Amino acid sequence: MNSIDNSKRTKRGIYFLANDTTFELTIAFLNSFRCYNPEIALCMIPFDDDSQKIKALSERYRFTIWDDSRTLEACDEISRKFHEHTCGAYRKLAMWDGIFDEFVYIDVDMVVLANINFVFQFLLNYDVITSHSNYPNLQQWVWKNSIFETNKLTKEQIEFSANTGFIVSKKSAFNLKMMTEKLSAAEELRPHMELACMEQPLLNYYFITSDCRYTSLVVISWLTGCVDIKFEKWGGESIGIAYKGRIYFQQTPVFLVHWAGSWQPTRFDEWWYKFTKRLGFQTEKRNVRFFMPNKRLWTYYRKMKPTNDKNI
C-alpha cells in the first residue's frame, strides 16, 4: 500500500462563533453537530470575552479555541466602523486567516442533521458558497432599497443577498488585510446596509465585489438540477414532522435547521422567567424563546447527552 503524503492533504474544519449568552443554543448545536460529524476538526471563535462556560466544553465536544487575539481585535475594530459598539459577529471575518485551508462556518442557532462533508466538493468550482441566495425576500436582510440609487453595485450583485449563517470557503479566497483595504469603499454604502443583521451586509459586499467565484447551494441546485443537494431550512416555518431528532414528510433533504430571528426571548419570556423565579421554579435564565417554533426538534438535541457526558 502506498503511503499518503500528509503535506498534500487539505486541512478541513468547521468554525462556530459563540459566547455564554448563547450557551443553550450552543449545546444543541454541538450535540447535533457531533452526532453526525464525530471526527472533523471544530474550532470555536469567541464572540466576546464572556465565553468561559463555552470554552469549558472544548474537551467534551472536541473543539479548539481561537487564540489569535490580534486578529479578533482587528475584526472588532471593523465592527465599530459600522456600529456604535463592538459587535462580535464581525469576528467571522477572521476565518480566512485561520487554521483551515477549506472550511465551513455555522451559526449556533442551528441544529445539524447530516454529515456536512458533501459541501466541500463544491469548492472545486467555487470559492465561497452560502446556503441561500437570490431570493427576493432575502434582500431586506442585506440591503435597504436605497442601495439601487447609489449605482455602486449592479442589480445582479444586489440580488445575490445571501444569508451568512452558513459559509463554505477557502482560506485563499480572502484575508483580513484585503478586507481592510476595501473598508473605505464598503463604508460608503453603510447607510444602505441593513445593519440589524450585523456583519451580513459587509460580508455580502466583500463576496460580490471580489474576484472570487461565489454562489449558494440553492443556485447550484437550480443550475445543475441536482436533487441530492441538502438544504438549510428556516426554523420559523413548517419543516415537516420532527421525531427523535429527524424530520419526516419534508419534500427536500434538510441538513440544517436555522432559527435565525425566531429564537430570541420575547417580552413574554422575560415576564415568565421573573414570575416563575418568584415561585421558586426558575434558577437560571433561559436564552431561547419559550414558544420557539419547531422547538421539539431543538429540544431533542439540547437534551441529548454526549458520550463522555457530565451534567450540562
Tab-separated table of C-alpha atoms in Angstrom:
chain	number	residue	atom	x	y	z
A	1	MET	CA	0.000	0.000	0.000
A	2	ASN	CA	1.345	3.421	-0.932
A	3	SER	CA	1.948	5.840	1.903
A	4	ILE	CA	-0.014	9.098	1.924
A	5	ASP	CA	1.878	12.355	1.619
A	6	ASN	CA	0.455	14.387	4.514
A	7	SER	CA	1.868	17.615	3.075
A	8	LYS	CA	-0.573	17.313	0.163
A	9	ARG	CA	-3.639	16.831	2.326
A	10	THR	CA	-6.112	19.711	2.527
A	11	LYS	CA	-6.774	20.682	6.120
A	12	ARG	CA	-10.520	20.969	6.562
A	13	GLY	CA	-12.555	22.088	9.528
A	14	ILE	CA	-15.554	23.898	10.919
A	15	TYR	CA	-15.800	27.244	12.706
A	16	PHE	CA	-18.545	28.417	15.018
A	17	LEU	CA	-18.981	31.669	16.932
A	18	ALA	CA	-20.350	31.624	20.484
A	19	ASN	CA	-20.367	33.161	23.935
A	20	ASP	CA	-22.041	32.325	27.231
A	21	THR	CA	-25.197	34.245	26.301
A	22	THR	CA	-25.795	31.623	23.617
A	23	PHE	CA	-24.994	28.697	25.933
A	24	GLU	CA	-28.333	26.897	25.407
A	25	LEU	CA	-28.121	27.285	21.638
A	26	THR	CA	-24.501	26.176	21.555
A	27	ILE	CA	-25.199	22.962	23.473
A	28	ALA	CA	-27.925	21.973	20.997
A	29	PHE	CA	-25.674	22.885	18.075
A	30	LEU	CA	-22.691	20.920	19.407
A	31	ASN	CA	-24.759	17.845	20.258
A	32	SER	CA	-26.326	17.769	16.809
A	33	PHE	CA	-23.068	18.515	15.029
A	34	ARG	CA	-21.082	15.794	16.791
A	35	CYS	CA	-23.940	13.326	16.323
A	36	TYR	CA	-23.441	13.408	12.553
A	37	ASN	CA	-19.872	14.737	12.324
A	38	PRO	CA	-17.892	12.939	15.019
A	39	GLU	CA	-14.416	13.306	13.517
A	40	ILE	CA	-13.994	16.579	11.621
A	41	ALA	CA	-11.980	19.358	13.282
A	42	LEU	CA	-14.014	22.041	15.026
A	43	CYS	CA	-12.856	25.484	16.181
A	44	MET	CA	-14.694	27.969	18.388
A	45	ILE	CA	-14.252	31.688	17.754
A	46	PRO	CA	-15.170	33.604	20.950
A	47	PHE	CA	-17.926	36.140	20.239
A	48	ASP	CA	-16.550	38.207	23.113
A	49	ASP	CA	-14.732	37.768	26.427
A	50	ASP	CA	-17.851	36.367	28.111
A	51	SER	CA	-17.175	32.854	26.842
A	52	GLN	CA	-15.808	30.846	29.761
A	53	LYS	CA	-18.730	28.386	30.038
A	54	ILE	CA	-18.487	27.578	26.337
A	55	LYS	CA	-14.702	27.214	26.425
A	56	ALA	CA	-15.079	24.713	29.266
A	57	LEU	CA	-16.887	22.390	26.832
A	58	SER	CA	-13.918	22.080	24.476
A	59	GLU	CA	-12.760	18.659	25.663
A	60	ARG	CA	-16.243	17.197	25.813
A	61	TYR	CA	-17.106	18.234	22.254
A	62	ARG	CA	-13.567	18.083	20.898
A	63	PHE	CA	-13.075	21.609	19.635
A	64	THR	CA	-10.152	24.006	19.745
A	65	ILE	CA	-10.414	27.651	20.731
A	66	TRP	CA	-9.238	30.517	18.548
A	67	ASP	CA	-6.241	32.061	20.285
A	68	ASP	CA	-5.110	34.807	17.882
A	69	SER	CA	-6.362	37.841	19.810
A	70	ARG	CA	-4.788	40.357	17.422
A	71	THR	CA	-6.923	39.133	14.522
A	72	LEU	CA	-10.061	39.244	16.652
A	73	GLU	CA	-9.235	42.790	17.764
A	74	ALA	CA	-8.880	43.794	14.101
A	75	CYS	CA	-12.350	42.363	13.443
A	76	ASP	CA	-13.735	44.269	16.427
A	77	GLU	CA	-12.265	47.478	15.017
A	78	ILE	CA	-14.046	46.857	11.710
A	79	SER	CA	-17.321	46.297	13.558
A	80	ARG	CA	-17.030	49.706	15.195
A	81	LYS	CA	-16.897	51.302	11.738
A	82	PHE	CA	-20.489	50.141	11.191
A	83	HIS	CA	-21.925	50.176	14.714
A	84	GLU	CA	-21.569	52.367	17.767
A	85	HIS	CA	-20.286	49.417	19.749
A	86	THR	CA	-18.171	46.302	19.296
A	87	CYS	CA	-20.143	43.576	17.554
A	88	GLY	CA	-18.719	40.080	17.909
A	89	ALA	CA	-20.459	38.801	14.769
A	90	TYR	CA	-17.770	40.543	12.714
A	91	ARG	CA	-15.261	38.067	14.081
A	92	LYS	CA	-16.403	35.780	11.272
A	93	LEU	CA	-14.008	37.795	9.113
A	94	ALA	CA	-11.092	36.152	10.922
A	95	MET	CA	-11.818	32.747	9.394
A	96	TRP	CA	-9.935	33.496	6.202
A	97	ASP	CA	-6.805	33.997	8.326
A	98	GLY	CA	-7.483	30.853	10.341
A	99	ILE	CA	-6.077	27.345	10.623
A	100	PHE	CA	-8.160	25.570	7.949
A	101	ASP	CA	-7.404	25.578	4.209
A	102	GLU	CA	-11.033	24.717	3.445
A	103	PHE	CA	-13.716	25.403	5.991
A	104	VAL	CA	-17.371	25.727	6.857
A	105	TYR	CA	-18.819	28.318	9.194
A	106	ILE	CA	-22.112	27.509	11.003
A	107	ASP	CA	-24.172	29.783	13.289
A	108	VAL	CA	-25.022	28.210	16.646
A	109	ASP	CA	-28.740	28.973	16.341
A	110	MET	CA	-28.874	25.885	14.131
A	111	VAL	CA	-29.040	22.154	14.554
A	112	VAL	CA	-27.120	19.951	12.126
A	113	LEU	CA	-28.977	16.923	10.759
A	114	ALA	CA	-26.399	15.273	8.484
A	115	ASN	CA	-22.728	14.861	7.727
A	116	ILE	CA	-21.581	18.068	6.066
A	117	ASN	CA	-18.627	16.717	4.095
A	118	PHE	CA	-20.712	16.805	0.913
A	119	VAL	CA	-20.331	20.607	0.700
A	120	PHE	CA	-16.560	20.526	0.176
A	121	GLN	CA	-16.961	19.091	-3.330
A	122	PHE	CA	-18.365	22.429	-4.493
A	123	LEU	CA	-15.080	24.188	-3.696
A	124	LEU	CA	-13.702	22.634	-6.879
A	125	ASN	CA	-15.724	25.186	-8.848
A	126	TYR	CA	-16.402	27.967	-6.340
A	127	ASP	CA	-14.539	29.948	-3.680
A	128	VAL	CA	-17.483	30.947	-1.483
A	129	ILE	CA	-20.755	29.057	-1.059
A	130	THR	CA	-23.642	30.079	1.179
A	131	SER	CA	-26.825	28.157	1.812
A	132	HIS	CA	-29.400	30.535	0.311
A	133	SER	CA	-29.165	33.475	-2.073
A	134	ASN	CA	-31.018	35.136	-4.942
A	135	TYR	CA	-34.412	35.023	-3.255
A	136	PRO	CA	-36.259	38.392	-3.411
A	137	ASN	CA	-37.277	38.186	0.249
A	138	LEU	CA	-33.639	37.886	1.362
A	139	GLN	CA	-32.615	41.324	0.089
A	140	GLN	CA	-34.303	43.095	3.026
A	141	TRP	CA	-31.862	41.362	5.393
A	142	VAL	CA	-28.842	42.679	3.480
A	143	TRP	CA	-29.667	45.928	1.666
A	144	LYS	CA	-32.128	48.754	2.032
A	145	ASN	CA	-33.993	49.691	-1.156
A	146	SER	CA	-31.890	52.847	-1.402
A	147	ILE	CA	-28.913	50.732	-2.488
A	148	PHE	CA	-30.238	50.810	-6.076
A	149	GLU	CA	-29.974	54.614	-6.153
A	150	THR	CA	-26.231	54.582	-5.441
A	151	ASN	CA	-25.267	52.912	-8.733
A	152	LYS	CA	-22.326	51.396	-6.833
A	153	LEU	CA	-23.496	47.809	-7.333
A	154	THR	CA	-25.149	46.031	-10.213
A	155	LYS	CA	-28.655	44.624	-9.999
A	156	GLU	CA	-27.184	41.125	-10.115
A	157	GLN	CA	-24.808	41.850	-7.239
A	158	ILE	CA	-27.603	43.194	-5.071
A	159	GLU	CA	-29.889	40.291	-5.893
A	160	PHE	CA	-27.335	37.783	-4.599
A	161	SER	CA	-28.164	38.868	-0.991
A	162	ALA	CA	-27.029	35.735	0.835
A	163	ASN	CA	-27.569	34.631	4.401
A	164	THR	CA	-24.167	34.381	6.099
A	165	GLY	CA	-25.112	31.962	8.858
A	166	PHE	CA	-23.614	29.163	6.781
A	167	ILE	CA	-20.496	29.706	4.663
A	168	VAL	CA	-18.228	27.282	2.835
A	169	SER	CA	-14.941	28.762	1.653
A	170	LYS	CA	-11.203	28.525	1.129
A	171	LYS	CA	-8.553	30.288	3.115
A	172	SER	CA	-7.145	31.579	-0.184
A	173	ALA	CA	-10.380	33.410	-1.115
A	174	PHE	CA	-9.881	36.379	1.223
A	175	ASN	CA	-7.767	37.679	4.068
A	176	LEU	CA	-8.213	40.380	6.671
A	177	LYS	CA	-5.651	42.635	5.004
A	178	MET	CA	-7.629	42.546	1.754
A	179	MET	CA	-10.864	43.266	3.621
A	180	THR	CA	-9.314	46.187	5.474
A	181	GLU	CA	-8.081	47.709	2.216
A	182	LYS	CA	-11.646	47.657	0.832
A	183	LEU	CA	-13.174	49.012	4.016
A	184	SER	CA	-13.431	52.656	2.899
A	185	ALA	CA	-15.441	51.691	-0.180
A	186	ALA	CA	-17.668	49.484	1.944
A	187	GLU	CA	-18.243	52.292	4.464
A	188	GLU	CA	-19.649	54.474	1.694
A	189	LEU	CA	-22.545	52.029	1.463
A	190	ARG	CA	-23.136	51.931	5.222
A	191	PRO	CA	-26.396	53.982	5.043
A	192	HIS	CA	-27.795	51.426	2.616
A	193	MET	CA	-26.882	48.327	4.627
A	194	GLU	CA	-29.343	46.504	6.892
A	195	LEU	CA	-27.074	46.651	9.934
A	196	ALA	CA	-29.649	44.987	12.187
A	197	CYS	CA	-28.222	41.853	10.559
A	198	MET	CA	-24.763	42.826	11.795
A	199	GLU	CA	-21.961	41.533	9.563
A	200	GLN	CA	-24.222	40.113	6.846
A	201	PRO	CA	-24.255	43.185	4.535
A	202	LEU	CA	-20.495	43.655	4.795
A	203	LEU	CA	-19.739	40.021	4.014
A	204	ASN	CA	-22.100	40.176	1.052
A	205	TYR	CA	-20.274	43.293	-0.122
A	206	TYR	CA	-16.926	41.518	0.057
A	207	PHE	CA	-18.249	38.492	-1.824
A	208	ILE	CA	-19.889	40.346	-4.693
A	209	THR	CA	-17.111	42.908	-5.252
A	210	SER	CA	-14.284	40.372	-5.214
A	211	ASP	CA	-12.801	38.255	-7.970
A	212	CYS	CA	-13.851	35.097	-6.150
A	213	ARG	CA	-16.435	32.696	-7.534
A	214	TYR	CA	-19.436	32.914	-5.219
A	215	THR	CA	-22.748	31.065	-5.205
A	216	SER	CA	-25.140	29.200	-2.906
A	217	LEU	CA	-26.417	25.653	-2.573
A	218	VAL	CA	-29.770	26.851	-3.857
A	219	VAL	CA	-28.249	28.321	-7.030
A	220	ILE	CA	-26.121	25.201	-7.604
A	221	SER	CA	-29.298	23.152	-7.395
A	222	TRP	CA	-31.059	25.454	-9.873
A	223	LEU	CA	-28.169	25.353	-12.336
A	224	THR	CA	-27.432	21.629	-12.175
A	225	GLY	CA	-30.852	20.185	-11.457
A	226	CYS	CA	-29.223	18.065	-8.772
A	227	VAL	CA	-31.878	16.679	-6.421
A	228	ASP	CA	-29.417	15.270	-3.892
A	229	ILE	CA	-28.186	18.602	-2.523
A	230	LYS	CA	-29.267	19.060	1.074
A	231	PHE	CA	-30.562	22.451	2.207
A	232	GLU	CA	-30.856	24.736	5.188
A	233	LYS	CA	-34.395	25.300	6.439
A	234	TRP	CA	-35.572	28.263	8.491
A	235	GLY	CA	-36.909	27.101	11.852
A	236	GLY	CA	-39.644	29.738	11.770
A	237	GLU	CA	-41.604	27.927	9.059
A	238	SER	CA	-43.039	24.457	8.591
A	239	ILE	CA	-40.245	21.893	8.353
A	240	GLY	CA	-42.264	18.678	8.350
A	241	ILE	CA	-42.728	16.342	11.307
A	242	ALA	CA	-39.897	16.270	13.854
A	243	TYR	CA	-39.468	12.986	15.713
A	244	LYS	CA	-36.424	11.848	17.682
A	245	GLY	CA	-34.144	14.401	16.077
A	246	ARG	CA	-35.161	13.743	12.497
A	247	ILE	CA	-37.546	15.436	10.067
A	248	TYR	CA	-40.200	13.443	8.236
A	249	PHE	CA	-42.531	14.390	5.384
A	250	GLN	CA	-40.170	17.058	4.051
A	251	GLN	CA	-40.001	17.425	0.265
A	252	THR	CA	-36.339	18.464	0.087
A	253	PRO	CA	-33.480	16.903	2.086
A	254	VAL	CA	-32.582	19.130	5.053
A	255	PHE	CA	-29.209	19.169	6.786
A	256	LEU	CA	-29.574	22.359	8.821
A	257	VAL	CA	-32.466	23.981	10.660
A	258	HIS	CA	-31.761	27.637	11.404
A	259	TRP	CA	-33.780	29.605	13.957
A	260	ALA	CA	-32.443	32.980	12.786
A	261	GLY	CA	-34.682	35.713	14.175
A	262	SER	CA	-37.027	33.274	15.909
A	263	TRP	CA	-35.140	32.091	18.990
A	264	GLN	CA	-34.595	35.346	20.896
A	265	PRO	CA	-36.710	35.667	24.068
A	266	THR	CA	-39.720	37.992	23.859
A	267	ARG	CA	-41.234	40.270	26.499
A	268	PHE	CA	-43.466	37.381	27.471
A	269	ASP	CA	-40.388	35.212	28.094
A	270	GLU	CA	-38.892	37.930	30.300
A	271	TRP	CA	-42.126	38.162	32.283
A	272	TRP	CA	-42.474	34.360	32.536
A	273	TYR	CA	-38.938	33.996	33.835
A	274	LYS	CA	-39.471	36.630	36.565
A	275	PHE	CA	-42.839	35.148	37.516
A	276	THR	CA	-41.612	31.544	37.810
A	277	LYS	CA	-38.458	32.660	39.590
A	278	ARG	CA	-40.597	34.267	42.314
A	279	LEU	CA	-42.421	30.955	42.664
A	280	GLY	CA	-39.112	29.133	43.028
A	281	PHE	CA	-39.312	27.203	39.757
A	282	GLN	CA	-36.534	29.022	37.892
A	283	THR	CA	-32.944	29.431	38.984
A	284	GLU	CA	-31.199	30.278	35.717
A	285	LYS	CA	-32.483	32.440	32.896
A	286	ARG	CA	-33.003	30.608	29.607
A	287	ASN	CA	-31.849	32.349	26.464
A	288	VAL	CA	-34.268	30.800	23.995
A	289	ARG	CA	-37.893	31.652	23.369
A	290	PHE	CA	-40.432	29.675	25.375
A	291	PHE	CA	-42.655	29.250	22.312
A	292	MET	CA	-39.836	28.933	19.781
A	293	PRO	CA	-41.222	27.419	16.552
A	294	ASN	CA	-40.285	23.798	15.949
A	295	LYS	CA	-38.880	23.698	19.450
A	296	ARG	CA	-39.355	19.919	19.739
A	297	LEU	CA	-36.532	19.366	17.273
A	298	TRP	CA	-34.248	21.848	19.032
A	299	THR	CA	-35.060	20.417	22.482
A	300	TYR	CA	-34.140	16.905	21.353
A	301	TYR	CA	-30.574	17.999	20.684
A	302	ARG	CA	-30.403	20.302	23.698
A	303	LYS	CA	-31.217	17.360	25.956
A	304	MET	CA	-29.030	14.857	24.128
A	305	LYS	CA	-26.076	13.693	26.201
A	306	PRO	CA	-22.614	13.378	24.649
A	307	THR	CA	-20.819	10.072	25.114
A	308	ASN	CA	-18.457	11.478	27.747
A	309	ASP	CA	-21.351	13.128	29.485
A	310	LYS	CA	-21.378	15.234	32.560
A	311	ASN	CA	-24.436	17.233	33.515
A	312	ILE	CA	-24.742	20.320	31.320
